[in-house]
Coordinates of C-alpha atoms in Angstrom, one line a residue:
M1 CA 45.2 10.2 6.9
S2 CA 45.7 13.2 9.1
E3 CA 43.0 14.7 11.3
P4 CA 40.1 16.0 9.0
Q5 CA 40.6 19.7 8.2
Q6 CA 38.3 22.6 7.6
P7 CA 37.6 24.9 4.6
Q8 CA 39.4 28.3 4.5
G9 CA 38.0 31.5 3.3
A10 CA 35.6 32.3 6.1
P11 CA 36.0 35.3 8.3
T12 CA 38.4 35.1 11.2
G13 CA 37.0 32.6 13.8
A14 CA 34.4 31.3 11.4
P15 CA 33.9 27.5 11.4
A16 CA 34.1 25.4 8.2
P17 CA 33.4 21.7 7.6
G18 CA 35.6 20.4 10.4
P19 CA 34.7 18.4 13.5
S20 CA 35.7 20.9 16.1
R21 CA 33.4 23.7 15.0
K22 CA 29.7 24.2 15.9
P23 CA 26.8 24.4 13.4
I24 CA 24.1 27.0 12.9
V25 CA 21.4 24.4 13.0
L26 CA 19.8 25.4 16.3
A27 CA 19.5 28.9 14.9
M28 CA 17.8 27.4 11.8
A29 CA 15.2 25.8 14.0
A30 CA 14.8 28.9 16.1
L31 CA 14.2 30.9 12.9
A32 CA 11.4 28.5 12.1
V33 CA 9.8 29.3 15.5
V34 CA 10.2 33.0 15.0
G35 CA 9.0 32.8 11.4
A36 CA 5.9 30.9 12.5
G37 CA 5.2 33.6 15.0
L38 CA 5.5 36.4 12.5
L39 CA 3.3 34.3 10.1
W40 CA 0.6 34.4 12.8
F41 CA 0.8 38.1 13.0
A42 CA 0.6 38.4 9.2
L43 CA -2.2 35.9 8.6
R44 CA -4.3 35.9 11.8
D45 CA -8.0 36.2 11.0
K46 CA -9.5 39.7 11.2
P47 CA -12.8 40.0 13.2
E48 CA -15.8 39.7 11.0
L49 CA -17.7 43.0 10.4
P50 CA -21.5 43.0 10.6
E51 CA -23.1 42.9 7.2
P52 CA -24.8 46.2 6.2
A53 CA -28.5 46.4 6.8
T54 CA -30.7 45.8 3.7
P55 CA -33.2 48.7 3.1
S56 CA -36.8 47.5 3.4
A57 CA -39.9 49.0 1.7
A58 CA -42.1 48.1 4.6
P59 CA -42.6 50.8 7.2
P60 CA -40.4 50.5 10.2
V61 CA -41.7 48.5 13.1
A62 CA -41.1 49.7 16.6
A63 CA -38.3 47.6 18.0
A64 CA -38.8 46.0 21.3
P65 CA -36.6 47.4 24.0
T66 CA -33.3 45.8 24.2
P67 CA -31.6 44.9 27.5
E68 CA -28.7 47.2 28.5
A69 CA -25.5 46.0 26.9
Q70 CA -23.4 44.0 29.3
P71 CA -19.7 44.8 29.7
A72 CA -17.4 42.5 27.8
A73 CA -15.8 39.7 29.8
P74 CA -12.3 40.7 30.9
A75 CA -9.5 39.2 28.8
T76 CA -7.6 36.3 30.2
P77 CA -4.7 37.9 32.1
T78 CA -1.3 37.4 30.5
V79 CA 1.0 35.4 32.6
P80 CA 4.0 37.6 33.5
L81 CA 7.3 36.6 32.0
P82 CA 10.4 36.3 34.2
P83 CA 13.2 38.8 33.7
L84 CA 15.4 38.0 30.7
G85 CA 18.2 36.8 32.9
Q86 CA 15.9 34.3 34.6
S87 CA 13.9 33.1 31.6
D88 CA 15.6 29.8 30.7
A89 CA 13.3 27.6 32.6
R90 CA 10.2 29.2 31.0
V91 CA 11.8 29.0 27.6
R92 CA 12.5 25.3 28.0
E93 CA 9.0 24.8 29.2
L94 CA 7.5 26.5 26.2
V95 CA 9.9 25.6 23.4
G96 CA 10.8 22.0 24.3
P97 CA 7.4 20.5 23.3
L98 CA 7.3 22.3 19.9
S99 CA 8.7 19.2 18.3
P100 CA 7.7 15.6 19.0
L101 CA 11.3 14.7 18.7
P102 CA 13.4 14.7 21.9
E103 CA 16.5 16.5 20.4
L104 CA 15.0 20.0 20.7
A105 CA 14.5 19.6 24.4
K106 CA 18.0 18.1 24.8
W107 CA 19.6 21.1 23.1
L108 CA 17.7 23.5 25.2
A109 CA 18.6 21.7 28.4
S110 CA 22.3 21.7 27.6
T111 CA 22.9 25.5 27.9
E112 CA 21.8 28.7 29.5
D113 CA 20.8 32.2 28.4
L114 CA 18.7 30.8 25.6
V115 CA 16.9 34.0 24.4
R116 CA 20.1 36.0 24.2
R117 CA 21.8 33.1 22.3
F118 CA 19.0 33.0 19.8
T119 CA 18.9 36.7 19.1
T120 CA 22.7 36.7 18.8
A121 CA 22.8 33.8 16.4
A122 CA 20.1 35.3 14.2
G123 CA 22.1 38.5 14.1
N124 CA 25.2 36.6 13.2
I125 CA 23.5 34.8 10.3
A126 CA 22.0 38.1 9.0
E127 CA 25.5 39.5 8.9
G128 CA 26.9 36.4 7.2
E129 CA 29.1 35.7 10.3
S130 CA 29.6 32.5 12.2
P131 CA 27.2 32.0 15.1
R132 CA 29.7 29.6 16.7
A133 CA 30.1 31.6 20.0
A134 CA 26.3 31.8 20.5
L135 CA 25.9 28.1 19.7
S136 CA 29.0 26.7 21.3
F137 CA 27.0 24.1 23.2
M138 CA 26.0 22.4 20.0
A139 CA 28.0 19.9 18.0
P140 CA 26.9 17.0 15.7
A141 CA 27.7 13.5 16.7
G142 CA 30.7 11.9 15.0
S143 CA 33.4 13.6 13.1
F144 CA 33.9 15.3 9.7
Q145 CA 34.9 12.7 7.1
V146 CA 36.0 12.8 3.5
V147 CA 36.2 10.2 0.7
E148 CA 38.9 9.9 -1.9
R149 CA 38.1 8.9 -5.5
E150 CA 40.3 9.1 -8.6
G151 CA 42.6 11.6 -7.0
R152 CA 39.8 13.9 -5.8
T153 CA 38.4 14.5 -2.3
F154 CA 34.7 14.8 -1.5
I155 CA 32.8 15.4 1.8
A156 CA 31.6 11.9 2.8
P157 CA 27.9 11.2 3.1
E158 CA 28.5 10.2 6.7
S159 CA 29.3 13.8 7.5
Y160 CA 26.0 15.0 6.1
A161 CA 24.1 12.3 8.1
R162 CA 25.2 13.9 11.3
Y163 CA 22.7 16.7 10.5
D164 CA 19.7 14.6 9.6
G165 CA 18.2 14.9 13.0
V166 CA 18.3 18.7 12.8
S167 CA 16.3 18.6 9.6
R168 CA 13.8 16.2 11.2
V169 CA 13.4 18.5 14.2
F170 CA 13.0 21.5 11.9
G171 CA 10.3 19.8 9.8
A172 CA 8.5 18.5 12.8
L173 CA 7.9 21.8 14.6
D174 CA 4.3 22.3 15.5
T175 CA 3.5 25.6 13.7
R176 CA 0.5 26.6 15.8
A177 CA 2.2 25.9 19.0
S178 CA 5.3 27.7 17.7
V179 CA 3.1 30.7 17.0
R180 CA 1.7 30.8 20.6
T181 CA 5.2 30.4 22.0
Y182 CA 6.6 33.2 19.9
Q183 CA 3.8 35.5 20.9
T184 CA 4.5 34.7 24.5
L185 CA 8.3 35.1 24.3
K186 CA 8.3 38.1 21.9
P187 CA 8.9 40.7 24.7
L188 CA 12.0 38.8 25.9
I189 CA 13.2 38.5 22.3
D190 CA 12.8 42.2 21.7
T191 CA 14.6 43.0 25.0
A192 CA 17.5 40.7 24.2
Y193 CA 17.8 42.1 20.7
Q194 CA 17.9 45.7 22.0
E195 CA 21.0 44.8 24.0
I196 CA 23.0 43.9 20.8
S197 CA 21.3 45.9 18.0
R198 CA 22.1 49.4 16.7
P199 CA 19.7 52.2 17.7
G200 CA 16.5 52.0 15.7
Q201 CA 17.2 48.5 14.4
R202 CA 14.3 46.1 14.5
F203 CA 14.4 42.3 14.9
D204 CA 11.9 41.9 12.0
Q205 CA 14.5 43.4 9.6
T206 CA 17.3 41.2 11.1
L207 CA 15.1 38.1 10.7
S208 CA 14.4 39.0 7.1
N209 CA 18.1 39.5 6.4
A210 CA 18.9 36.2 8.0
I211 CA 16.3 34.2 6.0
Q212 CA 17.5 35.8 2.8
K213 CA 21.1 35.0 3.6
I214 CA 20.2 31.3 3.8
L215 CA 18.0 31.4 0.7
D216 CA 20.8 33.0 -1.3
T217 CA 23.2 30.2 -0.6
P218 CA 23.7 28.1 -3.7
V219 CA 23.2 24.4 -3.0
P220 CA 24.9 22.4 -5.7
E221 CA 23.7 19.1 -7.0
G222 CA 25.7 16.0 -6.1
E223 CA 28.8 15.9 -4.0
L224 CA 30.9 18.7 -2.6
E225 CA 34.5 18.5 -3.6
V226 CA 37.2 19.9 -1.2
V227 CA 40.9 20.4 -1.6
D228 CA 43.6 19.8 0.9
T229 CA 45.5 23.0 1.7
P230 CA 48.7 23.7 3.6
G231 CA 48.1 24.0 7.3
V232 CA 45.0 22.6 9.0
N233 CA 42.2 23.3 6.5
Y234 CA 40.3 22.0 3.6
A235 CA 38.9 24.4 1.1
Y236 CA 35.9 24.0 -1.2
A237 CA 37.2 23.2 -4.7
A238 CA 34.6 25.4 -6.4
P239 CA 35.6 29.1 -6.0
E240 CA 32.0 30.3 -5.9
L241 CA 31.5 28.1 -2.8
E242 CA 34.8 29.0 -1.2
Q243 CA 34.0 32.7 -1.3
L244 CA 30.6 32.3 0.5
S245 CA 30.1 33.7 4.0
A246 CA 30.8 31.6 7.0
A247 CA 27.0 31.3 7.7
Q248 CA 26.4 30.0 4.2
K249 CA 29.3 27.5 4.4
H250 CA 27.7 26.2 7.6
L251 CA 24.5 25.5 5.6
L252 CA 26.5 23.6 2.9
R253 CA 28.2 21.5 5.6
M254 CA 24.8 20.1 6.4
G255 CA 24.7 18.4 3.0
P256 CA 22.6 19.2 -0.1
G257 CA 19.6 17.3 1.1
N258 CA 19.4 18.8 4.5
A259 CA 20.2 22.3 3.2
R260 CA 17.3 22.1 0.7
I261 CA 14.9 21.1 3.5
I262 CA 16.0 24.2 5.5
Q263 CA 15.7 26.5 2.4
S264 CA 12.3 25.1 1.4
K265 CA 10.8 25.7 4.8
L266 CA 12.3 29.2 5.0
R267 CA 11.1 30.1 1.5
E268 CA 7.6 28.9 2.4
L269 CA 7.6 31.2 5.4
Q270 CA 9.1 34.1 3.6
G271 CA 6.4 33.9 1.0
A272 CA 3.7 34.4 3.6
L273 CA 5.4 36.8 6.0
S274 CA 5.0 40.6 6.1
L275 CA 8.6 41.2 6.7
P276 CA 10.6 44.2 5.5
R277 CA 12.6 43.7 2.3
A278 CA 15.9 42.1 3.1
S279 CA 18.8 44.6 2.9
R280 CA 21.7 43.5 0.8

């Protein structure tokens, strides 16, 4: 059989289920970190207010003199962040331990300009575009495979298994530590996003749009059928899948099981976040 081919129908330069393209999976994990950070901002405890005094029928008793109020202890100084262009070492130091699995640290160690790559990938997903350029350092082990049965072609389970580690990393992220890390790195994220965003555009809105884009992806039950097309590509046999955006096709390429893990986590975060409504 000839070299495995890739689905058509994505925007120019967008990857499809072929071995030479790069996935959006690191961006998925990164969205989990960002989502956890926003969750902290939305749900963090408010300081308790003193209960109102209960009126008493007894005459007031002279209160003993109280010592002069002491000034509050100074807050722990925030450790300054390095400039955006020199932040990779700090990002690796903070983000690497968020998962007990070693894959996350390996991904981070394999490239540079991590904050800019993350914000760019999130923006790509929000627009439905391929984040391949931002995540070009990532590729699953093994190659894309298909299986033939009764004259029909399906994506082989072995192709989906290449992304199992991504789902495990995503599910194993330490949420509380992710919150602290997001809070620490937020100034760098905002700075990087300002470089690529339109005037007045906020990262919160982009994050909301990116999450919704993934949640709107239909994940069919059972196997995904593809058809061999002239040239070098496979196409999804179902028209409703073939017409999806490049980002959504990436999610499907992870396989139904892995895709549902990603969607479930993002839906859980979306339900608790105070994000602006996703723009369609």
